[in-house]
PDB file of C-alpha atoms in Angstrom:
ATOM      1  CA  VAL F   1      49.215  21.413 -46.511  1.00  0.00           C
ATOM      2  CA  ARG F   2      52.212  23.453 -47.621  1.00  0.00           C
ATOM      3  CA  LEU F   3      55.456  21.519 -47.283  1.00  0.00           C
ATOM      4  CA  PRO F   4      58.896  23.064 -47.987  1.00  0.00           C
ATOM      5  CA  SER F   5      59.869  20.097 -50.156  1.00  0.00           C
ATOM      6  CA  VAL F   6      56.861  20.447 -52.504  1.00  0.00           C
ATOM      7  CA  THR F   7      57.695  22.890 -55.286  1.00  0.00           C
ATOM      8  CA  THR F   8      54.929  22.155 -57.774  1.00  0.00           C
ATOM      9  CA  SER F   9      51.503  20.519 -57.936  1.00  0.00           C
ATOM     10  CA  ARG F  10      49.092  19.788 -60.769  1.00  0.00           C
ATOM     11  CA  ILE F  11      45.473  18.749 -61.083  1.00  0.00           C
ATOM     12  CA  ALA F  12      43.582  17.799 -64.233  1.00  0.00           C
ATOM     13  CA  ALA F  13      39.959  16.730 -64.393  1.00  0.00           C
ATOM     14  CA  ALA F  14      37.334  15.849 -66.969  1.00  0.00           C
ATOM     15  CA  ALA F  15      33.583  15.520 -66.497  1.00  0.00           C
ATOM     16  CA  VAL F  16      30.732  14.390 -68.721  1.00  0.00           C
ATOM     17  CA  ASP F  17      27.090  15.150 -67.952  1.00  0.00           C
ATOM     18  CA  VAL F  18      24.401  13.375 -69.963  1.00  0.00           C
ATOM     19  CA  VAL F  19      20.806  14.590 -69.971  1.00  0.00           C
ATOM     20  CA  SER F  20      17.775  12.533 -70.933  1.00  0.00           C
ATOM     21  CA  GLY F  21      16.989  13.233 -74.569  1.00  0.00           C
ATOM     22  CA  GLY F  22      20.584  12.891 -75.768  1.00  0.00           C
ATOM     23  CA  SER F  23      22.028  16.249 -74.693  1.00  0.00           C
ATOM     24  CA  ALA F  24      25.440  16.244 -73.053  1.00  0.00           C
ATOM     25  CA  ARG F  25      28.202  18.507 -71.859  1.00  0.00           C
ATOM     26  CA  LEU F  26      31.924  17.938 -71.484  1.00  0.00           C
ATOM     27  CA  SER F  27      34.172  19.981 -69.210  1.00  0.00           C
ATOM     28  CA  LEU F  28      37.948  19.940 -68.830  1.00  0.00           C
ATOM     29  CA  THR F  29      39.775  21.628 -65.953  1.00  0.00           C
ATOM     30  CA  ALA F  30      43.484  22.059 -65.281  1.00  0.00           C
ATOM     31  CA  PHE F  31      45.315  23.586 -62.321  1.00  0.00           C
ATOM     32  CA  ASP F  32      49.051  24.119 -61.980  1.00  0.00           C
ATOM     33  CA  GLU F  33      50.948  25.557 -59.048  1.00  0.00           C
ATOM     34  CA  LEU F  34      54.606  26.506 -58.847  1.00  0.00           C
ATOM     35  CA  ARG F  35      56.509  27.632 -55.766  1.00  0.00           C
ATOM     36  CA  VAL F  36      58.321  30.849 -56.694  1.00  0.00           C
ATOM     37  CA  PHE F  37      59.797  31.555 -53.247  1.00  0.00           C
ATOM     38  CA  PRO F  38      59.219  29.807 -49.908  1.00  0.00           C
ATOM     39  CA  GLY F  39      55.535  30.365 -49.165  1.00  0.00           C
ATOM     40  CA  VAL F  40      54.900  32.262 -52.436  1.00  0.00           C
ATOM     41  CA  TYR F  41      53.053  30.324 -55.151  1.00  0.00           C
ATOM     42  CA  LEU F  42      52.130  31.108 -58.754  1.00  0.00           C
ATOM     43  CA  GLN F  43      48.859  29.371 -59.631  1.00  0.00           C
ATOM     44  CA  GLY F  44      47.168  28.960 -62.980  1.00  0.00           C
ATOM     45  CA  THR F  45      43.733  27.514 -63.724  1.00  0.00           C
ATOM     46  CA  GLY F  46      42.055  26.789 -67.044  1.00  0.00           C
ATOM     47  CA  PHE F  47      38.565  25.572 -67.917  1.00  0.00           C
ATOM     48  CA  LEU F  48      37.017  24.500 -71.216  1.00  0.00           C
ATOM     49  CA  GLY F  49      33.417  23.347 -71.503  1.00  0.00           C
ATOM     50  CA  PHE F  50      31.319  22.238 -74.480  1.00  0.00           C
ATOM     51  CA  SER F  51      27.723  21.116 -74.784  1.00  0.00           C
ATOM     52  CA  SER F  52      25.708  19.418 -77.483  1.00  0.00           C
ATOM     53  CA  GLY F  53      21.982  19.404 -77.952  1.00  0.00           C
ATOM     54  CA  ASP F  54      19.478  21.385 -75.933  1.00  0.00           C
ATOM     55  CA  ILE F  55      20.713  21.303 -72.333  1.00  0.00           C
ATOM     56  CA  PRO F  56      18.587  22.663 -69.470  1.00  0.00           C
ATOM     57  CA  GLN F  57      19.252  26.090 -67.974  1.00  0.00           C
ATOM     58  CA  THR F  58      20.634  24.537 -64.781  1.00  0.00           C
ATOM     59  CA  LEU F  59      23.452  22.809 -66.710  1.00  0.00           C
ATOM     60  CA  LEU F  60      24.669  25.910 -68.551  1.00  0.00           C
ATOM     61  CA  PHE F  61      28.206  26.921 -67.609  1.00  0.00           C
ATOM     62  CA  SER F  62      28.297  29.849 -65.184  1.00  0.00           C
ATOM     63  CA  PHE F  63      31.134  32.285 -64.593  1.00  0.00           C
ATOM     64  CA  GLY F  64      31.478  32.001 -60.809  1.00  0.00           C
ATOM     65  CA  GLU F  65      35.186  32.823 -60.939  1.00  0.00           C
ATOM     66  CA  LEU F  66      34.365  36.355 -62.137  1.00  0.00           C
ATOM     67  CA  VAL F  67      33.103  38.607 -59.360  1.00  0.00           C
ATOM     68  CA  SER F  68      32.958  42.085 -60.865  1.00  0.00           C
ATOM     69  CA  VAL F  69      31.495  41.084 -64.247  1.00  0.00           C
ATOM     70  CA  ALA F  70      27.996  39.650 -64.701  1.00  0.00           C
ATOM     71  CA  SER F  71      28.448  37.213 -67.597  1.00  0.00           C
ATOM     72  CA  PRO F  72      25.306  35.223 -68.419  1.00  0.00           C
ATOM     73  CA  PRO F  73      25.416  31.400 -68.292  1.00  0.00           C
ATOM     74  CA  SER F  74      26.444  29.829 -71.577  1.00  0.00           C
ATOM     75  CA  PRO F  75      26.360  26.379 -73.233  1.00  0.00           C
ATOM     76  CA  ASN F  76      30.098  26.682 -74.058  1.00  0.00           C
ATOM     77  CA  LYS F  77      32.789  28.270 -71.911  1.00  0.00           C
ATOM     78  CA  LEU F  78      36.495  29.061 -71.894  1.00  0.00           C
ATOM     79  CA  SER F  79      38.034  30.633 -68.786  1.00  0.00           C
ATOM     80  CA  ALA F  80      41.424  31.030 -67.147  1.00  0.00           C
ATOM     81  CA  SER F  81      43.010  32.676 -64.132  1.00  0.00           C
ATOM     82  CA  LEU F  82      46.508  33.453 -62.966  1.00  0.00           C
ATOM     83  CA  GLN F  83      47.193  34.300 -59.332  1.00  0.00           C
ATOM     84  CA  LEU F  84      50.058  34.917 -57.003  1.00  0.00           C
ATOM     85  CA  GLU F  85      49.561  33.606 -53.461  1.00  0.00           C
ATOM     86  CA  PHE F  86      51.603  35.072 -50.610  1.00  0.00           C
ATOM     87  CA  PRO F  87      52.450  33.359 -47.312  1.00  0.00           C
ATOM     88  CA  SER F  88      50.248  33.562 -44.280  1.00  0.00           C
ATOM     89  CA  ALA F  89      50.990  35.967 -41.465  1.00  0.00           C
ATOM     90  CA  GLU F  90      52.867  34.926 -38.366  1.00  0.00           C
ATOM     91  CA  GLY F  91      51.038  34.407 -35.090  1.00  0.00           C
ATOM     92  CA  LEU F  92      48.555  31.794 -36.292  1.00  0.00           C
ATOM     93  CA  PRO F  93      46.409  30.202 -35.007  1.00  0.00           C
ATOM     94  CA  TYR F  94      44.606  33.271 -33.742  1.00  0.00           C
ATOM     95  CA  ASN F  95      41.798  33.097 -31.182  1.00  0.00           C
ATOM     96  CA  LEU F  96      38.642  35.104 -32.044  1.00  0.00           C
ATOM     97  CA  PHE F  97      37.060  35.896 -28.657  1.00  0.00           C
ATOM     98  CA  ASN F  98      37.026  32.176 -27.697  1.00  0.00           C
ATOM     99  CA  LEU F  99      34.364  31.607 -30.387  1.00  0.00           C
ATOM    100  CA  ALA F 100      36.548  30.519 -33.293  1.00  0.00           C
ATOM    101  CA  MET F 101      40.154  30.102 -34.385  1.00  0.00           C
ATOM    102  CA  ILE F 102      41.822  31.470 -37.501  1.00  0.00           C
ATOM    103  CA  ASP F 103      43.979  28.503 -38.478  1.00  0.00           C
ATOM    104  CA  GLY F 104      45.349  29.805 -41.773  1.00  0.00           C
ATOM    105  CA  GLN F 105      45.455  32.911 -43.909  1.00  0.00           C
ATOM    106  CA  CYS F 106      46.693  33.773 -47.396  1.00  0.00           C
ATOM    107  CA  LEU F 107      46.694  36.813 -49.651  1.00  0.00           C
ATOM    108  CA  ARG F 108      46.138  36.472 -53.414  1.00  0.00           C
ATOM    109  CA  VAL F 109      46.561  38.885 -56.306  1.00  0.00           C
ATOM    110  CA  TYR F 110      44.889  37.596 -59.465  1.00  0.00           C
ATOM    111  CA  VAL F 111      43.739  38.148 -63.036  1.00  0.00           C
ATOM    112  CA  ALA F 112      40.798  36.081 -64.312  1.00  0.00           C
ATOM    113  CA  GLY F 113      38.866  36.009 -67.544  1.00  0.00           C
ATOM    114  CA  GLY F 114      36.279  34.063 -69.444  1.00  0.00           C
ATOM    115  CA  VAL F 115      34.168  33.959 -72.561  1.00  0.00           C
ATOM    116  CA  GLY F 116      30.997  32.055 -73.405  1.00  0.00           C
ATOM    117  CA  TRP F 117      29.369  31.283 -76.744  1.00  0.00           C
ATOM    118  CA  THR F 118      26.290  29.492 -78.021  1.00  0.00           C
ATOM    119  CA  SER F 119      27.665  27.356 -80.886  1.00  0.00           C
ATOM    120  CA  VAL F 120      30.972  26.415 -82.495  1.00  0.00           C
ATOM    121  CA  GLY F 121      30.395  28.849 -85.369  1.00  0.00           C
ATOM    122  CA  ARG F 122      29.769  31.713 -82.930  1.00  0.00           C
ATOM    123  CA  PHE F 123      33.070  31.411 -81.047  1.00  0.00           C
ATOM    124  CA  GLY F 124      34.761  34.801 -80.956  1.00  0.00           C
ATOM    125  CA  THR F 125      31.558  36.780 -81.546  1.00  0.00           C
ATOM    126  CA  THR F 126      31.122  37.574 -77.851  1.00  0.00           C
ATOM    127  CA  SER F 127      33.605  39.747 -76.013  1.00  0.00           C
ATOM    128  CA  PRO F 128      35.565  38.205 -73.148  1.00  0.00           C
ATOM    129  CA  SER F 129      35.218  39.386 -69.557  1.00  0.00           C
ATOM    130  CA  VAL F 130      38.444  40.058 -67.681  1.00  0.00           C
ATOM    131  CA  GLU F 131      39.007  41.253 -64.113  1.00  0.00           C
ATOM    132  CA  ALA F 132      41.894  41.846 -61.732  1.00  0.00           C
ATOM    133  CA  GLY F 133      41.672  41.697 -57.973  1.00  0.00           C
ATOM    134  CA  ILE F 134      43.098  41.047 -54.578  1.00  0.00           C
ATOM    135  CA  GLU F 135      41.627  38.776 -51.916  1.00  0.00           C
ATOM    136  CA  GLU F 136      42.371  37.482 -48.454  1.00  0.00           C
ATOM    137  CA  GLU F 137      41.301  33.972 -47.454  1.00  0.00           C
ATOM    138  CA  PHE F 138      40.957  32.838 -43.845  1.00  0.00           C
ATOM    139  CA  ASP F 139      40.618  29.223 -42.693  1.00  0.00           C
ATOM    140  CA  VAL F 140      38.399  29.331 -39.599  1.00  0.00           C
ATOM    141  CA  SER F 141      37.400  26.544 -37.200  1.00  0.00           C
ATOM    142  CA  THR F 142      34.844  26.642 -34.424  1.00  0.00           C
ATOM    143  CA  LEU F 143      33.084  24.291 -31.999  1.00  0.00           C
ATOM    144  CA  GLY F 144      36.420  22.804 -30.966  1.00  0.00           C
ATOM    145  CA  GLY F 145      37.392  22.075 -34.574  1.00  0.00           C
ATOM    146  CA  LEU F 146      34.148  20.277 -35.476  1.00  0.00           C
ATOM    147  CA  LEU F 147      33.124  22.978 -37.954  1.00  0.00           C
ATOM    148  CA  SER F 148      35.678  24.461 -40.322  1.00  0.00           C
ATOM    149  CA  LEU F 149      35.084  26.981 -43.066  1.00  0.00           C
ATOM    150  CA  SER F 150      36.874  29.331 -45.430  1.00  0.00           C
ATOM    151  CA  VAL F 151      36.113  33.026 -45.589  1.00  0.00           C
ATOM    152  CA  ARG F 152      37.200  35.058 -48.635  1.00  0.00           C
ATOM    153  CA  VAL F 153      37.186  38.855 -48.658  1.00  0.00           C
ATOM    154  CA  GLY F 154      38.307  40.759 -51.713  1.00  0.00           C
ATOM    155  CA  VAL F 155      38.034  43.537 -54.267  1.00  0.00           C
ATOM    156  CA  ALA F 156      37.779  42.911 -58.029  1.00  0.00           C
ATOM    157  CA  VAL F 157      37.908  45.468 -60.839  1.00  0.00           C
ATOM    158  CA  PRO F 158      36.851  44.727 -64.428  1.00  0.00           C
ATOM    159  CA  VAL F 159      39.675  45.216 -66.929  1.00  0.00           C
ATOM    160  CA  THR F 160      37.263  45.236 -69.870  1.00  0.00           C
ATOM    161  CA  GLY F 161      34.399  47.706 -69.758  1.00  0.00           C
ATOM    162  CA  GLU F 162      33.788  50.296 -67.065  1.00  0.00           C
ATOM    163  CA  PRO F 163      36.243  49.902 -64.132  1.00  0.00           C
ATOM    164  CA  VAL F 164      33.750  49.757 -61.243  1.00  0.00           C
ATOM    165  CA  PRO F 165      35.245  47.892 -58.255  1.00  0.00           C
ATOM    166  CA  ALA F 166      33.247  45.114 -56.619  1.00  0.00           C
ATOM    167  CA  VAL F 167      33.787  44.183 -52.966  1.00  0.00           C
ATOM    168  CA  TYR F 168      32.887  40.588 -52.133  1.00  0.00           C
ATOM    169  CA  VAL F 169      32.729  38.202 -49.193  1.00  0.00           C
ATOM    170  CA  GLY F 170      32.384  34.458 -49.624  1.00  0.00           C
ATOM    171  CA  PHE F 171      31.926  31.550 -47.223  1.00  0.00           C
ATOM    172  CA  SER F 172      32.453  27.870 -47.935  1.00  0.00           C
ATOM    173  CA  LEU F 173      32.207  24.862 -45.658  1.00  0.00           C
TER     174      LEU F 173
END
């Protein structure tokens, strides 16, 4: 919930996954948000993940925050993003043909990047993936508010490599 009195928020998290056989991975995440103007927020996110031993394919770090670049999963990962979030439009909530309600909306302009590597000695040998984009997120509720979901629609363009735009749509419950 966006309150006028809240000008900044921070989140930090750490996770450890241990696999039978002695393999493990450690991940650190940080998020910081600063209100620039009323309703306009500057958001930054960082992620650092390490693994030791032979971890299974399912526990490799993926690059889900990058839409236009297909970076393969990696045992070690460093990623970051910086985005500017603009206020939602007036006239909400909005009724969608009596089937659902758009309860919230926000527009984001962002730059995101990441790099993965296989071992400590190989850091810096792979090129980072960087993209810039714009997205619109809608908070939708249906069935009288029993089911709520977020819908993201956006366009991302790789900054590194060939600039081929990628249009994406995402749903999350």
